[in-house]
Short mmCIF file of C-alpha atoms in Angstrom, two decimals:
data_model
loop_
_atom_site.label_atom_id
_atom_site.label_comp_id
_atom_site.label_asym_id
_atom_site.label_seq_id
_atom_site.Cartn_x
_atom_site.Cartn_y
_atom_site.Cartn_z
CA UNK A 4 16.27 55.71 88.34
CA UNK A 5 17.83 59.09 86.61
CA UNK A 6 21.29 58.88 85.19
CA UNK A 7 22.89 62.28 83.76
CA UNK A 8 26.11 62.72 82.74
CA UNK A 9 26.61 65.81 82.49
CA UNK A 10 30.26 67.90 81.67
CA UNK A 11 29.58 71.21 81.52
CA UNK A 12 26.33 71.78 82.90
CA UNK A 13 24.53 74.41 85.05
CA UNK A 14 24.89 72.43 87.82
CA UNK A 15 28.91 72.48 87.27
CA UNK A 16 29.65 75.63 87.58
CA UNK A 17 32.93 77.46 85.78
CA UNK A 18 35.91 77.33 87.67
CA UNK A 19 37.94 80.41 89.00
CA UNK A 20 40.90 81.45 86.53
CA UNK A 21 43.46 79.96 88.90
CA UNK A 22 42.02 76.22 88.18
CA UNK A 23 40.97 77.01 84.95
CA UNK A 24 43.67 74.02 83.62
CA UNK A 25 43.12 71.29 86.27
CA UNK A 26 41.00 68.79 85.36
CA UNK A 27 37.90 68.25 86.37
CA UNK A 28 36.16 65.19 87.18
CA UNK A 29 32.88 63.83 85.76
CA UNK A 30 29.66 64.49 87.91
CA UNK A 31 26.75 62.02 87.60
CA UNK A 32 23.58 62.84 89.20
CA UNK A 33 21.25 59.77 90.45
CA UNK A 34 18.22 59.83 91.41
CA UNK A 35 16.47 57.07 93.05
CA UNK A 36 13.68 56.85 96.28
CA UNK A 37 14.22 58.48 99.75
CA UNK A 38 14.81 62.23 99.99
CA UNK A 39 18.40 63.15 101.90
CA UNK A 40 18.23 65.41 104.33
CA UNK A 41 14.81 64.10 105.82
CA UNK A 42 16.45 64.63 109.22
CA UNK A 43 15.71 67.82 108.73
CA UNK A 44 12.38 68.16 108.36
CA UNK A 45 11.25 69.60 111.88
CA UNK A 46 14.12 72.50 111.46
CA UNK A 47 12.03 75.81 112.31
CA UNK A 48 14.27 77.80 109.61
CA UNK A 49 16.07 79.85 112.19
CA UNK A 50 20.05 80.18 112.08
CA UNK A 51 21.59 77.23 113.30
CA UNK A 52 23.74 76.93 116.39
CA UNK A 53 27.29 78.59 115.56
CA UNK A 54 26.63 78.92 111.84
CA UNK A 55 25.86 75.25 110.87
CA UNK A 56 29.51 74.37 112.32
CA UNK A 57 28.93 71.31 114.97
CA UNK A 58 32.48 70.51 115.28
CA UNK A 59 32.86 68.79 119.03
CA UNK A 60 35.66 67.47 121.06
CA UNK A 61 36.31 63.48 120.80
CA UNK A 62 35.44 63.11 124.40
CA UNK A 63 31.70 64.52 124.04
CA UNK A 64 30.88 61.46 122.39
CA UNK A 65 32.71 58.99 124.66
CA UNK A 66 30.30 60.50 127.53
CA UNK A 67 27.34 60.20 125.59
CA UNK A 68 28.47 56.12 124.93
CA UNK A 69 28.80 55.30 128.50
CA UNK A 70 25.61 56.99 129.50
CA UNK A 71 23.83 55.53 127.00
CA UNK A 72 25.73 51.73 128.12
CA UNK A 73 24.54 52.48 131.31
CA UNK A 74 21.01 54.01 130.60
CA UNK A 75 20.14 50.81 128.58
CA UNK A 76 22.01 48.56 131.48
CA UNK A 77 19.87 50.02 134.21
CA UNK A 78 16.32 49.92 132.19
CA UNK A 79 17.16 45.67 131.13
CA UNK A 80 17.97 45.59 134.77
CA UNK A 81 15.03 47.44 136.23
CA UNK A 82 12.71 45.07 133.60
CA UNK A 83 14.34 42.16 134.84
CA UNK A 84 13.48 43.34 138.46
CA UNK A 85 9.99 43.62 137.79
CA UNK A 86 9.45 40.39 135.50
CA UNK A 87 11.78 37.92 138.03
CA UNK A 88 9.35 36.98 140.33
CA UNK A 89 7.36 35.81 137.76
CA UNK A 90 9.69 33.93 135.75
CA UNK A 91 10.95 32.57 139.18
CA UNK A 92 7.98 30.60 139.12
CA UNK A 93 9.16 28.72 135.78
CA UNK A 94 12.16 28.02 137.88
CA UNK A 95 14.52 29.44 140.28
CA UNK A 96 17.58 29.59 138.06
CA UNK A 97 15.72 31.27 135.43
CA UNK A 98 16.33 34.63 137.14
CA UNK A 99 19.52 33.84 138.10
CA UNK A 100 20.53 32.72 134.58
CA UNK A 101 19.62 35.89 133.39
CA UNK A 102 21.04 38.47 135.88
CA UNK A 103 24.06 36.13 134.86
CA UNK A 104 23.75 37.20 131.54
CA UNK A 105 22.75 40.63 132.28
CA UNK A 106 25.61 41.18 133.92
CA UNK A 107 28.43 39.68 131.51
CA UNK A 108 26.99 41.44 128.68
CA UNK A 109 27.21 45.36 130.44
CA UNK A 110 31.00 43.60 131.42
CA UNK A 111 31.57 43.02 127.25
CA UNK A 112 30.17 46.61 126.74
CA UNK A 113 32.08 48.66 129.07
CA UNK A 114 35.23 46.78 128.30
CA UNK A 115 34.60 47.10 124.66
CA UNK A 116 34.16 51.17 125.58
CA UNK A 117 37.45 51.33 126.76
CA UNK A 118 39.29 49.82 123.92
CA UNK A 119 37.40 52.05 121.55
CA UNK A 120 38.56 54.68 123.70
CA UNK A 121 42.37 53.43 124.49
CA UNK A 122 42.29 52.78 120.60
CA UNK A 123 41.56 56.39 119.97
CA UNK A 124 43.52 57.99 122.59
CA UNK A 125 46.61 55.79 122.22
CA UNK A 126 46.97 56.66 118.21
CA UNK A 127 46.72 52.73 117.93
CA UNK A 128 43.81 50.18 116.80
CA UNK A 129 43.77 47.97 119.64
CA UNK A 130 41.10 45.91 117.39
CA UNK A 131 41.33 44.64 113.97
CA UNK A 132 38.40 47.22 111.44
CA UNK A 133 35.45 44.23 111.15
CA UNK A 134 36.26 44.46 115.27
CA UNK A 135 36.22 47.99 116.04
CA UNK A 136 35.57 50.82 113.71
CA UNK A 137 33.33 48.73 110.91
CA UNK A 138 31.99 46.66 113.61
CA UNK A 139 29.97 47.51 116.79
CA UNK A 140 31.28 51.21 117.26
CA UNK A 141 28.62 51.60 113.98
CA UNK A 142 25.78 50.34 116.35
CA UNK A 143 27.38 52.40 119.53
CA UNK A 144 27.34 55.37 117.02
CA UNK A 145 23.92 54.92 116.15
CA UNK A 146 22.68 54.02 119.99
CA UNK A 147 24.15 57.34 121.80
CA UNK A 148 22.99 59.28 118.99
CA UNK A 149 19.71 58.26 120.25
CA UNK A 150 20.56 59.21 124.20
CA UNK A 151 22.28 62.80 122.86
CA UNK A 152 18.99 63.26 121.27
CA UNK A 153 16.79 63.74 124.59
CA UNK A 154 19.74 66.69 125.37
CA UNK A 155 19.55 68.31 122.44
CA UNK A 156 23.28 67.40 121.42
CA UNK A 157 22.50 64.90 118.37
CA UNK A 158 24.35 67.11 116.11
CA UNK A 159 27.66 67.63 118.11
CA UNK A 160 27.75 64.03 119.56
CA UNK A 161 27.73 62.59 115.67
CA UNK A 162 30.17 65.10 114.96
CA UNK A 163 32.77 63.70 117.47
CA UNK A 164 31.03 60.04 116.76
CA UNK A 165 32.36 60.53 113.01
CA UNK A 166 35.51 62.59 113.92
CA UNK A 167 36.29 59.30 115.74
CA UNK A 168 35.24 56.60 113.12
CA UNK A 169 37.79 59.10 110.41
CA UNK A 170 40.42 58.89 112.94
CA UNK A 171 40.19 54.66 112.79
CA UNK A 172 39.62 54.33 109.62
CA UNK A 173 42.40 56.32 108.44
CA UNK A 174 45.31 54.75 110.47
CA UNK A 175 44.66 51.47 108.27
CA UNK A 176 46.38 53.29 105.78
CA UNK A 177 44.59 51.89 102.99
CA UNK A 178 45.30 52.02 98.94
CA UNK A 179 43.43 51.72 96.50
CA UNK A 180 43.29 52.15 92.47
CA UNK A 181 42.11 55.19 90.78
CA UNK A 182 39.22 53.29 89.21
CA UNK A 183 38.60 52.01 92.54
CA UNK A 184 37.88 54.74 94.75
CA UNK A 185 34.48 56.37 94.62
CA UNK A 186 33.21 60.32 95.68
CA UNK A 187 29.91 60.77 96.97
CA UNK A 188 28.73 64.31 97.54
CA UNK A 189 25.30 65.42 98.17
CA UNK A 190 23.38 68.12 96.01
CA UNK A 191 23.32 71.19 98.89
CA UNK A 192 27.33 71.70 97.74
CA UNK A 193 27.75 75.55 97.69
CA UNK A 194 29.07 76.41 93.70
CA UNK A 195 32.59 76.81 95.64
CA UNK A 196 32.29 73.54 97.54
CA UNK A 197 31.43 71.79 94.04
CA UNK A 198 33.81 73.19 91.78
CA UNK A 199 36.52 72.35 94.48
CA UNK A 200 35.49 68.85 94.37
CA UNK A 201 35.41 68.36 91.29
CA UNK A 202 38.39 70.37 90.61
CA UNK A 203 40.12 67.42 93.35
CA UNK A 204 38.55 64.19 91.93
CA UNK A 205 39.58 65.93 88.17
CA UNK A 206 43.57 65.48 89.28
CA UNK A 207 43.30 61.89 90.69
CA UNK A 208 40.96 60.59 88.29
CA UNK A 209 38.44 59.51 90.28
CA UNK A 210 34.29 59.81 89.32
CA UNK A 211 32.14 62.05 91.53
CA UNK A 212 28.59 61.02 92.68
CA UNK A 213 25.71 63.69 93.38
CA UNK A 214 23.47 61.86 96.10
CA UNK A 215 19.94 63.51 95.84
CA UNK A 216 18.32 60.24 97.41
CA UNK A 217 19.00 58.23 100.42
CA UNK A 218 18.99 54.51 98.85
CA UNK A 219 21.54 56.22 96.15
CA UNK A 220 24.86 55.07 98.19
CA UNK A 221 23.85 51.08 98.29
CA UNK A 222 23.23 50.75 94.43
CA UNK A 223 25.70 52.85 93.13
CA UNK A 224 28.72 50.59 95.69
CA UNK A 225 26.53 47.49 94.27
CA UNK A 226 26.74 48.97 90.76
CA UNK A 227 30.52 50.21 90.62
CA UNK A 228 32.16 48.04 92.97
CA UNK A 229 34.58 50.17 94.58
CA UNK A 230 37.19 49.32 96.79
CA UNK A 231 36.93 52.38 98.91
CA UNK A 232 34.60 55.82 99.31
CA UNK A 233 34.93 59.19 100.40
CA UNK A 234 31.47 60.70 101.59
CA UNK A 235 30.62 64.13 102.20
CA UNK A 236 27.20 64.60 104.25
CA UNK A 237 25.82 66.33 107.34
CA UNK A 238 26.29 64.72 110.34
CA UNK A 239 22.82 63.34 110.53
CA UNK A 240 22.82 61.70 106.70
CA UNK A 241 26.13 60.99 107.22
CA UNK A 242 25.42 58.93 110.45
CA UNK A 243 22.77 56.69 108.21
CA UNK A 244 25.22 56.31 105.15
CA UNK A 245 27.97 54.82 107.42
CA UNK A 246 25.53 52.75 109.33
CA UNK A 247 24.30 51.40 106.03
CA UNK A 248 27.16 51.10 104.35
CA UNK A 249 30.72 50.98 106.29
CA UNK A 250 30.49 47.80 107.59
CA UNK A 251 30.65 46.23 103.92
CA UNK A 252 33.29 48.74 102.89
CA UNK A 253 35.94 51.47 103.72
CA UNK A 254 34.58 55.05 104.05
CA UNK A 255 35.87 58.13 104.98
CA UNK A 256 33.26 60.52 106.10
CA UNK A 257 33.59 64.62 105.51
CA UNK A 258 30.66 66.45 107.15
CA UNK A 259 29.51 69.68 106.47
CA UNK A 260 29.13 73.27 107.70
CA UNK A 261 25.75 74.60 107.13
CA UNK A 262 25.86 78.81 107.04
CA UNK A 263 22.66 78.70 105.85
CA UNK A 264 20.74 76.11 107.27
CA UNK A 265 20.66 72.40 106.07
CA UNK A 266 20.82 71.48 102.49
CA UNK A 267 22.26 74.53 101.29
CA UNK A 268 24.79 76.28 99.88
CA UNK A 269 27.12 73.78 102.92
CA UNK A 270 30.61 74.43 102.65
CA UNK A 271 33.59 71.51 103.75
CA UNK A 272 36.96 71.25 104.42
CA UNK A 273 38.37 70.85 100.67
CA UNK A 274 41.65 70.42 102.42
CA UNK A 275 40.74 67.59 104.12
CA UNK A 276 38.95 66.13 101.14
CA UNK A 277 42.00 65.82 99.05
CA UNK A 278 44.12 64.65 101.85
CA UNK A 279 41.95 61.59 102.20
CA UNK A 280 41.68 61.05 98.36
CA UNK A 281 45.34 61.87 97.90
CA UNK A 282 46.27 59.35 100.72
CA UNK A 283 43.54 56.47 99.20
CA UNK A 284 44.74 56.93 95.37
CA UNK A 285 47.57 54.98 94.67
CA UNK A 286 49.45 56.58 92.19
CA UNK A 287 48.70 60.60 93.47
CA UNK A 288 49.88 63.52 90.86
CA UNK A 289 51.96 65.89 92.62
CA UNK A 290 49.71 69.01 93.90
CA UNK A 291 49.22 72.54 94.98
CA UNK A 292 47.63 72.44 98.49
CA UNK A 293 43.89 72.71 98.22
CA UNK A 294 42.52 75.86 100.64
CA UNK A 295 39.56 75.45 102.46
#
């Protein structure tokens, strides 16, 4: 494992006149095993759809879920339609037992759906977080990412997937300490994506993380201890960092736009980013609104 502290170097790149006297906060580099953006290893280097932008209504993931509920219902059911007979043999109620069980569990799911989806809709949490969005909507993400794969929609169903998990996680209206809150950005940061971060985490005092490896985000939480984290990632890496990691501890995820293909020169909403660490920190300097 690589640790590098560094203030002022290449990688940090001079900020424009107008910041020149914010502060800016401290970048550490780790390095440590599995290579982020792996997901993108079959891209063909053409331009991606729409210039790297994937953003996607809410409601293009919440028909991905049900398919996918209902896909997986009807291929346990069509496996427990070949296999009965058999296992009717062991006993009659075997089979029954397990349509039974079959059928309560696609109940739990689709009902489960729909207060995910009332929770969302209605601007309230229906659920309490371990419940709903740091509970099984992390498997549900990770499930009908699967399904939107065999469409060729992964990207714009984990878009809305995360859009949704954001929109959950913020309304808990969490606080947390400057010392407690931790920034994890990945290396592909155009230099005007950077220095924007690092111009934000400068005024609320909180330390900025450059993920070049996928274990990083488990040690460094292990490490540090924070109480809360705001991620920045591309909607695939993102997707693994939340599964991983969100249902031990409050994140916010940010994902990307990639103009250039994946990891590079990716741009984010800086806006966005400082609303979230603004509305986490809690003692928050008063501030010029960050542009995009």
């Amino acid at each position: 494992m690589k640790l590098r502290f560094p203030m002022a170097a290449p990688q940090t790149a001079t900020p424009p006149p107008s910041s020149a006297s914010a502060p800016r906060a401290q970048l550490i580099h780790i390095e440590v095993d599995r290579r982020l953006g792996h997901e993108w290893d079959e891209w063909n280097g053409r331009p991606l759809p729409r210039g790297g932008d994937f953003s996607a209504a809410p409601g293009l993931f919440f028909r991905f879920a049900a398919l996918t509920i209902a896909t997986a219902t009807g291929a346990v059911a069509l496996l427990l339609y070949l296999i009965g007979p058999r296992l009717g043999t062991l006993s009659p109620l075997v089979p029954r037992i397990l349509w039974l069980l079959l059928a309560l569990f696609a109940a739990l799911q689709w009902l489960y759906l729909g207060v995910l989806a009332a929770s969302f809709y209605t601007g309230r949490n229906l659920l309490p977080e371990r419940v709903l969005e740091r509970g099984p909507y992390l498997q549900l993400m990770n499930y009908t990412s699967l399904v939107a794969r065999g469409f060729g929609k992964r990207d714009w169903v984990e878009h809305a997937a995360i859009d949704i998990y954001n929109t959950l996680a913020e309304r808990r209206g969490r606080r947390v300490g400057k010392g407690e809150l931790l920034v994890l950005i990945p290396r592909c940061l155009s230099k005007q994506a950077l220095d924007g971060v690092l111009e934000i985490a400068g005024r609320y005092e909180v330390p900025v993380f450059v993920a070049t490896r996928g274990q990083l985000a488990r040690r460094v939480i292990r490490e540090r201890r924070p109480r809360a984290v705001v991620a920045v990632a591309c909607e695939r890496d993102m997707m693994t960092g939340l599964r991983d990691v969100a249902g031990k501890l409050p994140v916010l995820g940010l994902t990307m736009q990639l103009p250039n293909g994946p990891c590079r020169d990716a741009s984010i909403d800086l806006g966005q980013m400082e609303r979230w660490v603004q509305g986490l920190v809690a003692e928050a300097p008063a501030r010029e609104h960050t542009k995009r």
